Steps between C-alpha positions, in 0.01 A plus 500: 500500500395143437157584640486810281568285193219267604263796535604632158389173341143566619469760225585265213297584192342816641776764505624514139639725360627572851740254666423262785593653836470381859586685820520453877552750782709386796520654849728354768554187292127434455294533182227754575375566147473315170391605153532432131409667174170326433349668193640735238399859570444442871729554800856370487643242738679751727186704563294187566761371749518838678119513521499149646758602760299808592191285561700297753567827684136596492541764230257506210650364181404813306738696724810368322581849378279688745597670826428189711738295293789748519802332665268225628756239395810691606805275516335214307663301221318442172586201280382519139575288193543797263662840550224741617372721220565873502251618237132585489293269281154372593617528861742733684869401540559222752802695629255766623309250716824350635640836605168613646477189721848563640645167387872493577629222273391367162630167372419414139584211271490623139591845365213629288606448135241753381676840467167678552449349845862455614681730740305420813804373689698820441203712601458310827872519580495874433230529767690304764361149447749215514470292182624145444465337157561166330345270764362194313535698178529190280168363625330837450651537154367159396159568653474817290656352187212618278540860616882496492506346152245745361691804627817366337354386165159667457352169391318226692674224693408171329410178680445190287266245658441146379309197628633178354525126537829345604592470132436868437159485329230766550228285341443169329527470121120547485522824700371371836666707774259538793641427739864392484605658830328479838256736667783612731710597197212687341442692823868595509464616141216730602722648770744582224223659291410717799853645503534616138362790296417310180471148363593408141350219295494416133204479263511119494459482879200735494337311211555156654438570871294824512667601830391783728856550635350619829658455842313250713621485860317415823466789744734337753787528250463877454609778732270741321143489381629618163556195283715616210418380149794563268424677174458243218726544198425285194754450222284476188708606201230420240176560690401134534336512844117502474324787674283262704794390716491614862796735477348679201136506600519673836415185698800537734581712807766689307463863405647476152665223299794604283543339157853513355489446126677585173397658171370156400184563706224643284387856564142375532585252776704761684210744483265236642735436794542869575124556491474227764728706726818296450839661449671391179864582426675420174864394539779377270521131417745283690836512315590160649182318404124529472257739665554821695848624587527426876755776556272760341213367713694547824589853394134579438395350834773695677362821354168410660661469842485120513787384719457122489351240268428130527531279194239224509538365152478330282824346392552742212468804726732355765751399236502835323582682824770243582655532153509879540668470844215695662409266787619609845359223718360150450231315694470138383227287664575132436256213558614140555350355181623405156295602195722405208413541134712663233224753426420590862600867550783599730517813715736691269489494122609764241856469367674368810872430538752362255746423779492464877707816521189689386278346767329723756652428840362587842661658804394473866277199431240410763280191529153478653288189555130552422312180569664246269627777268827690507547869422842595364556876494800721451643809337633484146877550494570871460185622672684520831722772357200708391362469852834575665503172690821375659586186302721374783199507735177480296171616649 
């Protein structure tokens, strides 16, 4: 199952809105087939693993549900990180391929939380397959936290990312910010971009930095040729971002930038953006402060099937989501330098806390060393309950 989890991770960024799934086929204690769900709309992990096992036996991979493949793996055990699906979507049910191959035992980690796809275990048992569940379930649940959270709440899972000096500054008082953290930290940040559906920034960040928000990873860090660029979402409540910026002018690899605004944006500016092919949605103002209501934004993104978002600033955006208790996970890259200055911006602004009792606290904190930098990441307290994680033994 540990190997199946590793295989599942190869699909990061390429399977949404489907979950990450890895699978191995075992015969006489030996792994004879491996597979993972690589790209949304293509074959699932179980079918890929069965095809791989058939190749070992000299059977063409396209015979997984053909006559040659019937009972070709009789008596085998299949390990998979998610309960096999029992419905017909883009591909046939995985239970069909499992039964056709004659697999005797199926061991899975995580029950499928999606009612549409669940029921595979019962179907297999009804057809004589031995089924074992719950093996490394906590690890599989955490690996698929975006999917699990979306099924439960119908809104995206939110990761807040920051890159700061040791004294918590994201730039100097003059606005100089490139680069505070190391190349190793920036590369790790691009790995995070690869994993999410959308990336949120504020108007000030776009005006000041003109980012592309693309994912830039070397080929040796990808298990797929499909580099995933998250969909850019700009919070621009008044329509301040000039149309010559990369994210508004079509000079990026993204299909369509989304602009979240309010009624304060002029109808003329909105019309100009829509003519340029951008999606513009008008949302209520933030009841806790300035700009767009972050809760309404997440609802709108959820309706568009977006399961995960990355907050990349600036401080007002990060702070507004923190104040609204909408952050699920924090990634804080910290560089060993001191910037100082009363006017140098910090990572989180907006209203903030009046007392330490209102502070956002993290659970299951992990540390990574990236060159001279440190990455502190963890779940926000309460998120573990949404994900169904065992708090006595966190993932």
